[in-house]
CSV table of C-alpha atoms and ligand atoms in Angstrom, one decimal:
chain,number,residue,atom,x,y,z
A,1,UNK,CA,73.8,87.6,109.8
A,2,UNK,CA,74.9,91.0,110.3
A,3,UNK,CA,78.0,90.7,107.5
A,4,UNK,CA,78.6,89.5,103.7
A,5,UNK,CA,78.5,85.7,103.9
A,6,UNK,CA,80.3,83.3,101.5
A,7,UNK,CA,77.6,81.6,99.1
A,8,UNK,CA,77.2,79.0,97.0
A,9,UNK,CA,77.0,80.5,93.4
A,10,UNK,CA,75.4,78.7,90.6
A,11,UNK,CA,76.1,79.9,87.3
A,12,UNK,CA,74.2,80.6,84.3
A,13,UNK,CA,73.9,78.2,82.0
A,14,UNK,CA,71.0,79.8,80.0
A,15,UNK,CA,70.7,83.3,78.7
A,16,UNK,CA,67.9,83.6,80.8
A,17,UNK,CA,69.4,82.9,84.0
A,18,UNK,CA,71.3,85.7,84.1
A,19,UNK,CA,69.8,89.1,85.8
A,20,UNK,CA,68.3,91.8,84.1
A,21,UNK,CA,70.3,94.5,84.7
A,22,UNK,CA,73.5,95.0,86.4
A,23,UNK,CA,72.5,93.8,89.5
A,24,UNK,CA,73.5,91.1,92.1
A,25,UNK,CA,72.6,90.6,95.4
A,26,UNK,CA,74.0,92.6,98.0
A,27,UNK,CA,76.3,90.9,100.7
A,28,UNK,CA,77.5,87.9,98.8
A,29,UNK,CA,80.8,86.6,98.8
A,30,UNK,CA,82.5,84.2,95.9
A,31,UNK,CA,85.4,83.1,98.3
A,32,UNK,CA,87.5,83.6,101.4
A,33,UNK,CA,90.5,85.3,102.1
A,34,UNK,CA,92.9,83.8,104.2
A,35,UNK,CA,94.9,82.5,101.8
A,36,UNK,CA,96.5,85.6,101.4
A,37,UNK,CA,97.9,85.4,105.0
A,38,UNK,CA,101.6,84.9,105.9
A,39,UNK,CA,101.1,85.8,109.5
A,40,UNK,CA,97.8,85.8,111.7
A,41,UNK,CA,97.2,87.8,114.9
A,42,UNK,CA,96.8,85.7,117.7
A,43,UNK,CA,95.0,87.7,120.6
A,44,UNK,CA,96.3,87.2,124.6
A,45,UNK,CA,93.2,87.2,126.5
A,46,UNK,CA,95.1,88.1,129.9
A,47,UNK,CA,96.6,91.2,128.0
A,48,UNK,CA,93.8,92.3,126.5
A,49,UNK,CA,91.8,95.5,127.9
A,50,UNK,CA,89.0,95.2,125.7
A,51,UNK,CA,89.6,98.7,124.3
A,52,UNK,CA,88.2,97.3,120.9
A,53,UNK,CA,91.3,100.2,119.5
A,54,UNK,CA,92.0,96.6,117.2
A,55,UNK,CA,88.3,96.1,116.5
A,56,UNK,CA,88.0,99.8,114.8
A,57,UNK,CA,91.1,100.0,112.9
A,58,UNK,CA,90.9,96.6,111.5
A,59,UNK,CA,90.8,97.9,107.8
A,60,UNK,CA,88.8,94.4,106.9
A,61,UNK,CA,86.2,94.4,109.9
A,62,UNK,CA,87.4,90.7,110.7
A,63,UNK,CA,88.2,91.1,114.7
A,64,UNK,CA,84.6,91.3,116.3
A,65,UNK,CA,83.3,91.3,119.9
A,66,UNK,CA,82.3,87.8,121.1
A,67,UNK,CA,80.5,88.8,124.2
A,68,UNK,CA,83.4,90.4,126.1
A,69,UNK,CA,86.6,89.2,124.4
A,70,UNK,CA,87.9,90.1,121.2
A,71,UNK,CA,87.2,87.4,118.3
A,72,UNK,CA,89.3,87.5,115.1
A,73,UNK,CA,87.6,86.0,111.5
A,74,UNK,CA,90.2,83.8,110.4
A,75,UNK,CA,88.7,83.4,107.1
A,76,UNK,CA,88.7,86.6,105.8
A,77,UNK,CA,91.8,88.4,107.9
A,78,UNK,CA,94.5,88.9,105.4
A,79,UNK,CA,97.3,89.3,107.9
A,80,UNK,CA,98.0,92.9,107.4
A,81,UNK,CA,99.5,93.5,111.4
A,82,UNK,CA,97.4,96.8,111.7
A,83,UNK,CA,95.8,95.4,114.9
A,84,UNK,CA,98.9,94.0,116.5
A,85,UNK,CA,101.2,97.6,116.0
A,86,UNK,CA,97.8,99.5,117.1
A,87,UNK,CA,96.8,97.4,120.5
A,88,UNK,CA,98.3,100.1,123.6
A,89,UNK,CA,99.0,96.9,125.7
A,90,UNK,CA,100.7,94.8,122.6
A,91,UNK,CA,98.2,91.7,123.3
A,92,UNK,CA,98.2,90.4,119.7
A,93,UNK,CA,101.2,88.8,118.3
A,94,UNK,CA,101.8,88.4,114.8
A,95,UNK,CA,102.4,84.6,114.4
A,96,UNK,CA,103.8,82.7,111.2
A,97,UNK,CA,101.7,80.8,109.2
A,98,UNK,CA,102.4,77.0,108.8
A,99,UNK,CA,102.0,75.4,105.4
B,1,UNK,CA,69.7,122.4,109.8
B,2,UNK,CA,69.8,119.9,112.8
B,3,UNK,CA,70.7,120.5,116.3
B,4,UNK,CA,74.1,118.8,116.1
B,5,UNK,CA,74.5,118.5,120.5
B,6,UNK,CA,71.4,116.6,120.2
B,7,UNK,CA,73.5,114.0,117.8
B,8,UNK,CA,74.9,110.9,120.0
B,9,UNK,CA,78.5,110.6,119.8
B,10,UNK,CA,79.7,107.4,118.3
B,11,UNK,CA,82.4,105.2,120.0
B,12,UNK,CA,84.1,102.0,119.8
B,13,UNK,CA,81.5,100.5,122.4
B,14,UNK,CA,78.1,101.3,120.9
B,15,UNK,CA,79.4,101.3,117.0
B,16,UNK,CA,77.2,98.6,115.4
B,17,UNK,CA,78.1,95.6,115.7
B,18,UNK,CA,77.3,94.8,111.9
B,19,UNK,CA,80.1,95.1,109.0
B,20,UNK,CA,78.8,96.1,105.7
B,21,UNK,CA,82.2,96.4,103.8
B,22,UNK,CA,83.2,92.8,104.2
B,23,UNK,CA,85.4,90.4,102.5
B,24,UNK,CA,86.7,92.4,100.0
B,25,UNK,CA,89.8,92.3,97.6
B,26,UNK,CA,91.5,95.3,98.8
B,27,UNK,CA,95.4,94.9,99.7
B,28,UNK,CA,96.1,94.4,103.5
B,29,UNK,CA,96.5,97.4,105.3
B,30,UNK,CA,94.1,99.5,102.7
B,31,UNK,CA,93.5,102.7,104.0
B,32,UNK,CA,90.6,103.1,101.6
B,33,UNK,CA,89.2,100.3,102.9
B,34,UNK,CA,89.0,101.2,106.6
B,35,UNK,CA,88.0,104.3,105.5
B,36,UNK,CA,84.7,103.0,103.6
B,37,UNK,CA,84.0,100.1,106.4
B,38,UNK,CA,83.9,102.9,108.8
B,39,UNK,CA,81.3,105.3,107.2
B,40,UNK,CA,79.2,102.3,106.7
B,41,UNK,CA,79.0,101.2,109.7
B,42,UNK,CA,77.9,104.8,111.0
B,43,UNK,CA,75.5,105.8,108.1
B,44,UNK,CA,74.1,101.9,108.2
B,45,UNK,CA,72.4,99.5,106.4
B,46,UNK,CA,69.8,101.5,104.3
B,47,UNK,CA,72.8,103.7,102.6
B,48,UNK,CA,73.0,103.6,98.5
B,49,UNK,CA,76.2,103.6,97.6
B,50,UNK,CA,77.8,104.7,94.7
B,51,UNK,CA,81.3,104.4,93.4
B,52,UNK,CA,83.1,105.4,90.5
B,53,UNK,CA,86.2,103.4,88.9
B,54,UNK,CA,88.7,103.1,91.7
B,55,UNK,CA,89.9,100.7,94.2
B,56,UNK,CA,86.9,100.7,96.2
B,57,UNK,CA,84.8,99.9,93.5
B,58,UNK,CA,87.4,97.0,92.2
B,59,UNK,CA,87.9,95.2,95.3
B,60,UNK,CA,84.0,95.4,96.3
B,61,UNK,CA,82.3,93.9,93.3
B,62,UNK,CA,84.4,90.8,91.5
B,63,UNK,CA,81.0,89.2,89.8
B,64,UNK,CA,79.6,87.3,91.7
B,65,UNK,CA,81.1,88.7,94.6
B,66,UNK,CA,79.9,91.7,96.3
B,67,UNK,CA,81.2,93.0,99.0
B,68,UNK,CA,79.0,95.3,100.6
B,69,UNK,CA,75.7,94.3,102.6
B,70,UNK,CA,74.2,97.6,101.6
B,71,UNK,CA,72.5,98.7,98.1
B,72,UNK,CA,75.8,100.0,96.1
B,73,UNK,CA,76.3,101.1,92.3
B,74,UNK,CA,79.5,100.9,90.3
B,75,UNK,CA,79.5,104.8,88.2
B,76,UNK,CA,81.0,105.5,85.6
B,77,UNK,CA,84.7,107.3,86.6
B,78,UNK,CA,83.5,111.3,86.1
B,79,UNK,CA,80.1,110.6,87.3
B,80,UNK,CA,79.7,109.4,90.7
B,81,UNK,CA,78.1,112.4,92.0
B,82,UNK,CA,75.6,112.7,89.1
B,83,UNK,CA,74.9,109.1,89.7
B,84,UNK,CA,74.6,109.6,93.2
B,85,UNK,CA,72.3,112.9,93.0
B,86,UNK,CA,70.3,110.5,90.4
B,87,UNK,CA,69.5,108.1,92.9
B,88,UNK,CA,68.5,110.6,95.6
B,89,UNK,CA,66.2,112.0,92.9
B,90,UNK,CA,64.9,108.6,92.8
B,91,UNK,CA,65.0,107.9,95.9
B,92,UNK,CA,62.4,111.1,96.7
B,93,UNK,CA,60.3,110.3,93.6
B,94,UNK,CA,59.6,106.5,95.0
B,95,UNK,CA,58.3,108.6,98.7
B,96,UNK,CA,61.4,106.1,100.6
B,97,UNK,CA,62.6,107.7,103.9
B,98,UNK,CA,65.0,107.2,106.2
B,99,UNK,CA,67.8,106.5,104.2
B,100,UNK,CA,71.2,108.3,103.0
B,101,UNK,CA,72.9,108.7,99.6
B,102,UNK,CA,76.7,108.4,99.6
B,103,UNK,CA,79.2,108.7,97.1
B,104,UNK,CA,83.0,106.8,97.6
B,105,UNK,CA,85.3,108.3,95.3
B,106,UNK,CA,89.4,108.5,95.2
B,107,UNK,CA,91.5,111.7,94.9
B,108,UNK,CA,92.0,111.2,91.2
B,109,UNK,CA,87.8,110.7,90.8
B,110,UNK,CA,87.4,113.5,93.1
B,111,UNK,CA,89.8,116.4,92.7
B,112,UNK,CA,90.0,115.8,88.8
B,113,UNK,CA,88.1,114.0,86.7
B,114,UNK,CA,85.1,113.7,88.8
B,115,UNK,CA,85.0,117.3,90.2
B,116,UNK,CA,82.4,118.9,87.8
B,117,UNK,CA,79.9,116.4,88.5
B,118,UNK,CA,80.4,117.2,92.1
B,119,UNK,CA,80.3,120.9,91.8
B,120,UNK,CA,76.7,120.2,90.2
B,121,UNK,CA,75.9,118.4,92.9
B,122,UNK,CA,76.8,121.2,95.7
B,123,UNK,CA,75.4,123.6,93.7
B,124,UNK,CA,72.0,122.1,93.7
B,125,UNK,CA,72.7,121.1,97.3
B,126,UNK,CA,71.3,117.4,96.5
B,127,UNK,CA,70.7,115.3,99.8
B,128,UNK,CA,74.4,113.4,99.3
B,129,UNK,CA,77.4,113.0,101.5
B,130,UNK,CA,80.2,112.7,99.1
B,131,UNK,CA,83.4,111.4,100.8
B,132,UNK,CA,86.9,111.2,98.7
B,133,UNK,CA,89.3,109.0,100.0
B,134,UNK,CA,92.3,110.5,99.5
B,135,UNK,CA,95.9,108.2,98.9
B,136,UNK,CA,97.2,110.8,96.8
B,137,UNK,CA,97.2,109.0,93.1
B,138,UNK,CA,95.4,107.2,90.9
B,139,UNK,CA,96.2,103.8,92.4
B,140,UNK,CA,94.0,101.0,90.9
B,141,UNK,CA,95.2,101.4,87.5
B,142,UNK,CA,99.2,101.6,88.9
B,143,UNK,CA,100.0,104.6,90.5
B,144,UNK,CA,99.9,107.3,88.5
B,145,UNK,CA,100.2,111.3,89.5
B,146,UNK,CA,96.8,113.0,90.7
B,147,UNK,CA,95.8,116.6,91.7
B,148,UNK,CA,96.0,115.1,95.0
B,149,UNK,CA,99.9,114.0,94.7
B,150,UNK,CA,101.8,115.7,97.0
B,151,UNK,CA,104.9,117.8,95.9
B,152,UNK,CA,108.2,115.4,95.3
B,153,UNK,CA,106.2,111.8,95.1
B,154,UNK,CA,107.3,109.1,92.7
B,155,UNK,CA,104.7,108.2,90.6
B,156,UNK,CA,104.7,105.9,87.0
B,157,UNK,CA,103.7,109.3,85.4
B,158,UNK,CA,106.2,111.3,87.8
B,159,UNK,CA,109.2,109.3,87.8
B,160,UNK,CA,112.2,110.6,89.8
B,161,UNK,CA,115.8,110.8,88.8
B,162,UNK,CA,118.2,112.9,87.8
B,163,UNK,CA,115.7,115.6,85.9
B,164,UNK,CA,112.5,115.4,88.1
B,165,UNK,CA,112.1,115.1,92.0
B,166,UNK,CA,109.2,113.0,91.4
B,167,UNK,CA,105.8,114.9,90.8
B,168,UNK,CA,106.5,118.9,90.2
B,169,UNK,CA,103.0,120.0,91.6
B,170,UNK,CA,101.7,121.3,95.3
B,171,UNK,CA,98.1,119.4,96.2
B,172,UNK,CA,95.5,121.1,95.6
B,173,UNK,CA,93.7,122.4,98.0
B,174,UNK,CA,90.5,120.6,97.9
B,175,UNK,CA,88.7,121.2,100.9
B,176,UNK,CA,88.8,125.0,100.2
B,177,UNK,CA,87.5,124.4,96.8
B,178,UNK,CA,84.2,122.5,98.2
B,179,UNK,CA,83.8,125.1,100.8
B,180,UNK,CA,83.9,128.0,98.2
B,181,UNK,CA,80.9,126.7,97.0
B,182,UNK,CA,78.9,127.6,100.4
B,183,UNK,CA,78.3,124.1,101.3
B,184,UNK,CA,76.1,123.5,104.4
B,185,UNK,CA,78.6,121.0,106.0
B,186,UNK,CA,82.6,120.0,104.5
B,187,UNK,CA,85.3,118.5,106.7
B,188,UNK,CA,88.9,116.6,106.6
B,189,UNK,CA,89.4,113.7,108.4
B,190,UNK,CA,92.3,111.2,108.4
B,191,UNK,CA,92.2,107.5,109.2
B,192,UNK,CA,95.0,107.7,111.6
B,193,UNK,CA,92.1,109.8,113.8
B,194,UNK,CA,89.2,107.1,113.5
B,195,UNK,CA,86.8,108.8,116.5
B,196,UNK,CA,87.5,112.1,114.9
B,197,UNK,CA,86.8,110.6,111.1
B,198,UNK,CA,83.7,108.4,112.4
B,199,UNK,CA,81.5,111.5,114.3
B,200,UNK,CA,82.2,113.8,111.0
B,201,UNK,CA,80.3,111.4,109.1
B,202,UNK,CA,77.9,110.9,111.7
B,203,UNK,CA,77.2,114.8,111.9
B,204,UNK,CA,77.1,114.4,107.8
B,205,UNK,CA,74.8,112.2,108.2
B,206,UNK,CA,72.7,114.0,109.6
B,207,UNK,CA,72.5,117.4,107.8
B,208,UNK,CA,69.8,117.2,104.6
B,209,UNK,CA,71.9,118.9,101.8
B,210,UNK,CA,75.3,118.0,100.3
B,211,UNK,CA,78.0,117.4,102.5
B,212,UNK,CA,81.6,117.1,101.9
B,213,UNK,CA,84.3,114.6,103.8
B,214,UNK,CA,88.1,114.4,102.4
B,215,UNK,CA,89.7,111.8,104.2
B,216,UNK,CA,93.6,111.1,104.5
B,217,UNK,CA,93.7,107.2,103.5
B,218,UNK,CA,96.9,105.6,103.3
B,219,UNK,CA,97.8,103.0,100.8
B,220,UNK,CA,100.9,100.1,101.4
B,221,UNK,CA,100.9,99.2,98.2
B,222,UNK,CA,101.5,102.8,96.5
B,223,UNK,CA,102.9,104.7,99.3
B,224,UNK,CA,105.7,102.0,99.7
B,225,UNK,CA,105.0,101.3,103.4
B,226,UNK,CA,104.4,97.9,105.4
B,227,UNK,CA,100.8,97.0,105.8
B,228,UNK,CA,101.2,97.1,109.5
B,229,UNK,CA,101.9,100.9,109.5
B,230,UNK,CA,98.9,101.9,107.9
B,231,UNK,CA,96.8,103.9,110.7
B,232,UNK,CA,100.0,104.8,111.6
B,233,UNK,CA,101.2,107.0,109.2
B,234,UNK,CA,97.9,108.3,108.8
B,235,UNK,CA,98.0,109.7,111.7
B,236,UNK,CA,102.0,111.4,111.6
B,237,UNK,CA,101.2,113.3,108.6
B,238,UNK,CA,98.4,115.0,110.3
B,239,UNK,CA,100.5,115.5,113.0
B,240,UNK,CA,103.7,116.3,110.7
B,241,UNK,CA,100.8,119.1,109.8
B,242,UNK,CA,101.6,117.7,106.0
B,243,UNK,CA,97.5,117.1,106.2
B,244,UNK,CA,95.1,118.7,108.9
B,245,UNK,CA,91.8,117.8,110.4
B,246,UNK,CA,89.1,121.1,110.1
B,247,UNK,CA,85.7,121.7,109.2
B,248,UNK,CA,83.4,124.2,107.4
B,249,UNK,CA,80.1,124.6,108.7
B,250,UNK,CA,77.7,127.7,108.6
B,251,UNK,CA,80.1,129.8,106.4
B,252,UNK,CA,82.8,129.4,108.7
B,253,UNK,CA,86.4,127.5,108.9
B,254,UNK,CA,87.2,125.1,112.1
B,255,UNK,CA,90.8,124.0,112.5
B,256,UNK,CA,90.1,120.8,114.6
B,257,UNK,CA,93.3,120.9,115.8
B,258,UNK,CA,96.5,123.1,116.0
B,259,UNK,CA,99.2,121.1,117.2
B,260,UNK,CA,101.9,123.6,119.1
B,261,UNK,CA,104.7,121.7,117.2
B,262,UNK,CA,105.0,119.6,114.3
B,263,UNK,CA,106.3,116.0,114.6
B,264,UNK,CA,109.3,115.9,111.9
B,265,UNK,CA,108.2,116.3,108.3
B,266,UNK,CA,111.7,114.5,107.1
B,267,UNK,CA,110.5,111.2,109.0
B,268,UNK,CA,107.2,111.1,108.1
B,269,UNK,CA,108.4,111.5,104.1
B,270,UNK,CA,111.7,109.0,104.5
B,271,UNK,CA,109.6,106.5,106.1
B,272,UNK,CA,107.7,105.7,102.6
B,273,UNK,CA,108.9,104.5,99.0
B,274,UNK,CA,107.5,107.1,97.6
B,275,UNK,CA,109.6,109.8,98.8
B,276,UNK,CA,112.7,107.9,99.6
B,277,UNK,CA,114.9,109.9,96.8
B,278,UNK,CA,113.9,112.9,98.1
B,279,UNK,CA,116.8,115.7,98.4
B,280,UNK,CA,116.9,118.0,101.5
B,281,UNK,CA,116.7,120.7,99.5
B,282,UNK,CA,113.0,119.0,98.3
B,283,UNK,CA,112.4,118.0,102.0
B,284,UNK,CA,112.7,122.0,102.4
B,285,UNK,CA,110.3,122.8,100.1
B,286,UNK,CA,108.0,120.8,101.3
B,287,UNK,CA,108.2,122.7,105.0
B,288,UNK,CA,108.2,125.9,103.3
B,289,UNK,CA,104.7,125.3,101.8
B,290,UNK,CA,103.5,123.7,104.9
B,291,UNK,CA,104.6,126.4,107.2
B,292,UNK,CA,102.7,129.1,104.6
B,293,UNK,CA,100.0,127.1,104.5
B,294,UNK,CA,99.6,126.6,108.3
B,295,UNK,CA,100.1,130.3,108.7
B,296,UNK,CA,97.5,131.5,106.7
B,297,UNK,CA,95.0,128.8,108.0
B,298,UNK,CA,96.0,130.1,111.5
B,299,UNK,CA,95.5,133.1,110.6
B,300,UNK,CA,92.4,132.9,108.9
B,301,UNK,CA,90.4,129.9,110.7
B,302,UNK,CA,91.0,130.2,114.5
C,1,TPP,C1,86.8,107.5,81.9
C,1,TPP,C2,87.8,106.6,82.5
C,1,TPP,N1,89.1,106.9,82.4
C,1,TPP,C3,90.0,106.1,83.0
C,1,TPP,C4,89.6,105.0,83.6
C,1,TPP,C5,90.7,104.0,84.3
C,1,TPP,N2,90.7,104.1,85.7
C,1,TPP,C6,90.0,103.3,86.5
C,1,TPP,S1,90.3,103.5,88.1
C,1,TPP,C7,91.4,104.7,87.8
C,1,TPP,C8,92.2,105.3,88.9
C,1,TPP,C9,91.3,105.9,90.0
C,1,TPP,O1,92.1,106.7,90.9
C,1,TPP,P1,91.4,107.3,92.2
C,1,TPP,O2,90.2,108.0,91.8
C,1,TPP,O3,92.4,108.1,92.9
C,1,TPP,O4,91.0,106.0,93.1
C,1,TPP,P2,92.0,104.9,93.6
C,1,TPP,O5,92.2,103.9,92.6
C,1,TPP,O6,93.3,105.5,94.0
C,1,TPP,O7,91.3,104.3,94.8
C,1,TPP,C10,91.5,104.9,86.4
C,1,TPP,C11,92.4,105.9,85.8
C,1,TPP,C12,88.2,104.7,83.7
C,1,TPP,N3,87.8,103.6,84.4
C,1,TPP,N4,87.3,105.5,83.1
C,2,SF4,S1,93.6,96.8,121.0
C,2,SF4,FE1,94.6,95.2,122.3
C,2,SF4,S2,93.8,95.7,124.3
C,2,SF4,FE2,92.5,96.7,122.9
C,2,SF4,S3,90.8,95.3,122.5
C,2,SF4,FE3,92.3,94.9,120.9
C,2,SF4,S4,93.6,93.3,121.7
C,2,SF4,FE4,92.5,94.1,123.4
C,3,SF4,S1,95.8,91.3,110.8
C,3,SF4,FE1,94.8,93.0,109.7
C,3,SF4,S2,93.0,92.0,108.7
C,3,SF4,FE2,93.7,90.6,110.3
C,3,SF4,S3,92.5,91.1,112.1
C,3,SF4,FE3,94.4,92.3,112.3
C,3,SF4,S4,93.9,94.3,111.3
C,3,SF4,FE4,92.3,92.8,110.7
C,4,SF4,S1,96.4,99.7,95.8
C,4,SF4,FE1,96.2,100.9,97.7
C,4,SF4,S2,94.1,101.8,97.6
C,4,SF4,FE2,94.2,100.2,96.1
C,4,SF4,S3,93.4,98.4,97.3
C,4,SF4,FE3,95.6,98.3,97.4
C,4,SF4,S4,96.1,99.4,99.3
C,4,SF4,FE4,94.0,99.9,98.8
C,5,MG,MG1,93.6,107.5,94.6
């Protein structure tokens, strides 16, 4: 995969599990984010010039290109609106979360 | 040095596809963090990493979490360039190629406590490209004043009130700082001008020495702006000409660009908490050092 996956961690239960050193595999992610979401951008295909402005500036890398449309990483997008007030032709809407 | 026209210019469209700052703790709308996912994904995959105590460092390794797909060191806070010129020592000792050395630090790790480990490290001209992301305080431990705080911001350590506008001291100017030491390559950048911000650290990138970016890195949480606004306002105080994009290279200043007018310093400052209680008479002082500023670089680098 070409991004920092969510993993399975086991923890030590022996002194000697643990590393030596203060080092961890690279890439490995404890937990998602989208809890921290109020609002999710929701992309309008038709809108949408594929100027990939969104994809750039997305400060947590979560929109990506899925072949030639814009694809948005629900599980780790925290909602921030960056790519919704940035898009020139306003094709993402920030939509309320539901409980 | 390299031939920088024969360096491919990096856009949007053939950017790698792969993220190596990912799923990280940073607030929504860090500037910080766009500004590290960005570099990444130019100086790729085989990049070490290091980065002193500071946001970047707490929201991209939470044991056992770790947030970035590349090799990447947690320094101690005055030491990320010595740690960084340690592992490009290393690095040459073990015979690896084909790889870069970068360092991540803040304004506060950069422009204070961290600044005579990176004067070493220009000085010897180690093989790193050190990049300060700059949100203008010491923000993961609560906002407090840096040498990097603007004149007339609210800080914990700068309150403002009826004595104090908020903090008493100008930014330094650290750009001019680096380039005094004859670096081979130093630059600003702001994350409100991503192309512009991306192909600096792509010409970094490739230049063999130490090489310098300060980039303008907004922060919703300290600055007292909505997360949406983030690139945003990155960009209006670059064009507010309260921060400016240039470059040093070969001995020489660039001024990347010289906008004919400024867009209002006044709305750029009222638009965040931090500078909210600011007087007019503040707000003027502010333009006053901006305009002198401007002049001399005008003056000096065009
Ligand atoms: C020697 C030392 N002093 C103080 C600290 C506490 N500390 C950790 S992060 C930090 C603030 C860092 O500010 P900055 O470099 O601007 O980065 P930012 O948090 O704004 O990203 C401080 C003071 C520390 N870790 N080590
Ligand atoms: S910024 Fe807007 S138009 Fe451009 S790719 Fe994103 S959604 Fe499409
Ligand atoms: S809302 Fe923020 S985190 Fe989510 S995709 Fe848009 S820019 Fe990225
Ligand atoms: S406090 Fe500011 S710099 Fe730190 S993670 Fe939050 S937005 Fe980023
Ligand atoms: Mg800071």
């Amino acid at each position: 995969m070409n991004k920092p996956q969510k993993k399975d961690f086991i923890k030590p239960k022996h002194i000697n599990d643990y590393p030596v050193g203060p080092q961890f595999e690279a890439g490995h992610l404890a937990d998602i984010n989208a809890g921290w979401r109020t609002v999710r951008p929701v992309v309008d295909h038709e809108a949408c010039i594929f100027c990939l402005r969104c994809y750039i500036v997305c400060p947590d890398g979560t929109i990506f290109k899925d072949g030639d449309k814009i694809g948005i990483d629900y599980d780790y997008c925290k909602g921030c609106g960056v790519c919704a007030h940035e898009c020139p032709k306003d094709a993402i809407s920030m939509i309320k979360e539901e409980l | 040095m390299s031939n920088m026209l024969d360096i491919k210019k990096i856009t949007p469209k053939n950017i790698t596809d792969k993220e190596l700052f990912y799923g990280h703790k940073a607030c929504a709308g860090c500037g910080g963090s766009l500004a590290v996912r960005l570099a990444l994904k130019v100086l790729g995959e085989r990049t070490y990493a290091a980065l002193p105590a500071g946001c970047m460092s707490a929201v991209g390794f939470i044991y056992p979490q770790m947030a970035f797909k590349n090799n990447a060191i947690i320094t101690p806070f005055p030491g990320v360039a010595s740690m960084a010129s340690g592992i490009e020592a290393g690095a040459k000792a073990l015979g690896i190629e084909d790889y870069k050395t970068v360092a991540f630090a803040g304004d506060g790790g950069t422009a204070d406590i961290g600044f005579q480990a990176l004067s070493g490290m220009i000085d010897r001209d180690d093989n790193v490209l050190y990049i300060c992301y700059d949100n203008e305080a010491y923000m993961n431990t609560g906002i407090q004043k840096s040498g990097l705080t603007p004149f007339g911001t609210k800080t914990t350590t700068t309150p403002a009130g009826k004595n104090l506008p908020g903090s008493i001291t100008h930014k330094k100017n650290l750009f001019e700082i680096i380039a005094a030491h004859d670096i081979k390559y130093a630059a600003t950048a702001s994350i409100g001008y991503p192309q512009d911000f991306i192909n600096k650290v792509n010409k970094a990138k490739h230049i063999k020495g130490a090489t310098f970016i300060h980039v303008y890195a907004s922060c919703p949480t300290g600055w007292g702006t909505p997360t949406h606004t983030s690139v945003e306002i990155a960009k209006e105080a670059v064009d507010c000409g309260l921060f400016y994009l240039a470059e040093y290279e070969n001995g020489e200043f660039k001024l990347n660009k010289n906008p004919k007018e400024f867009a209002s310093a006044a709305e750029y400052l009222k638009k965040q908490g931090r500078f909210k209680h600011m007087t007019e008479e503040n707000i003027n002082e502010v333009v006053a050092q901006r305009d002198m500023k401007w002049e001399r670089m005008r003056r000096k680098w065009l």
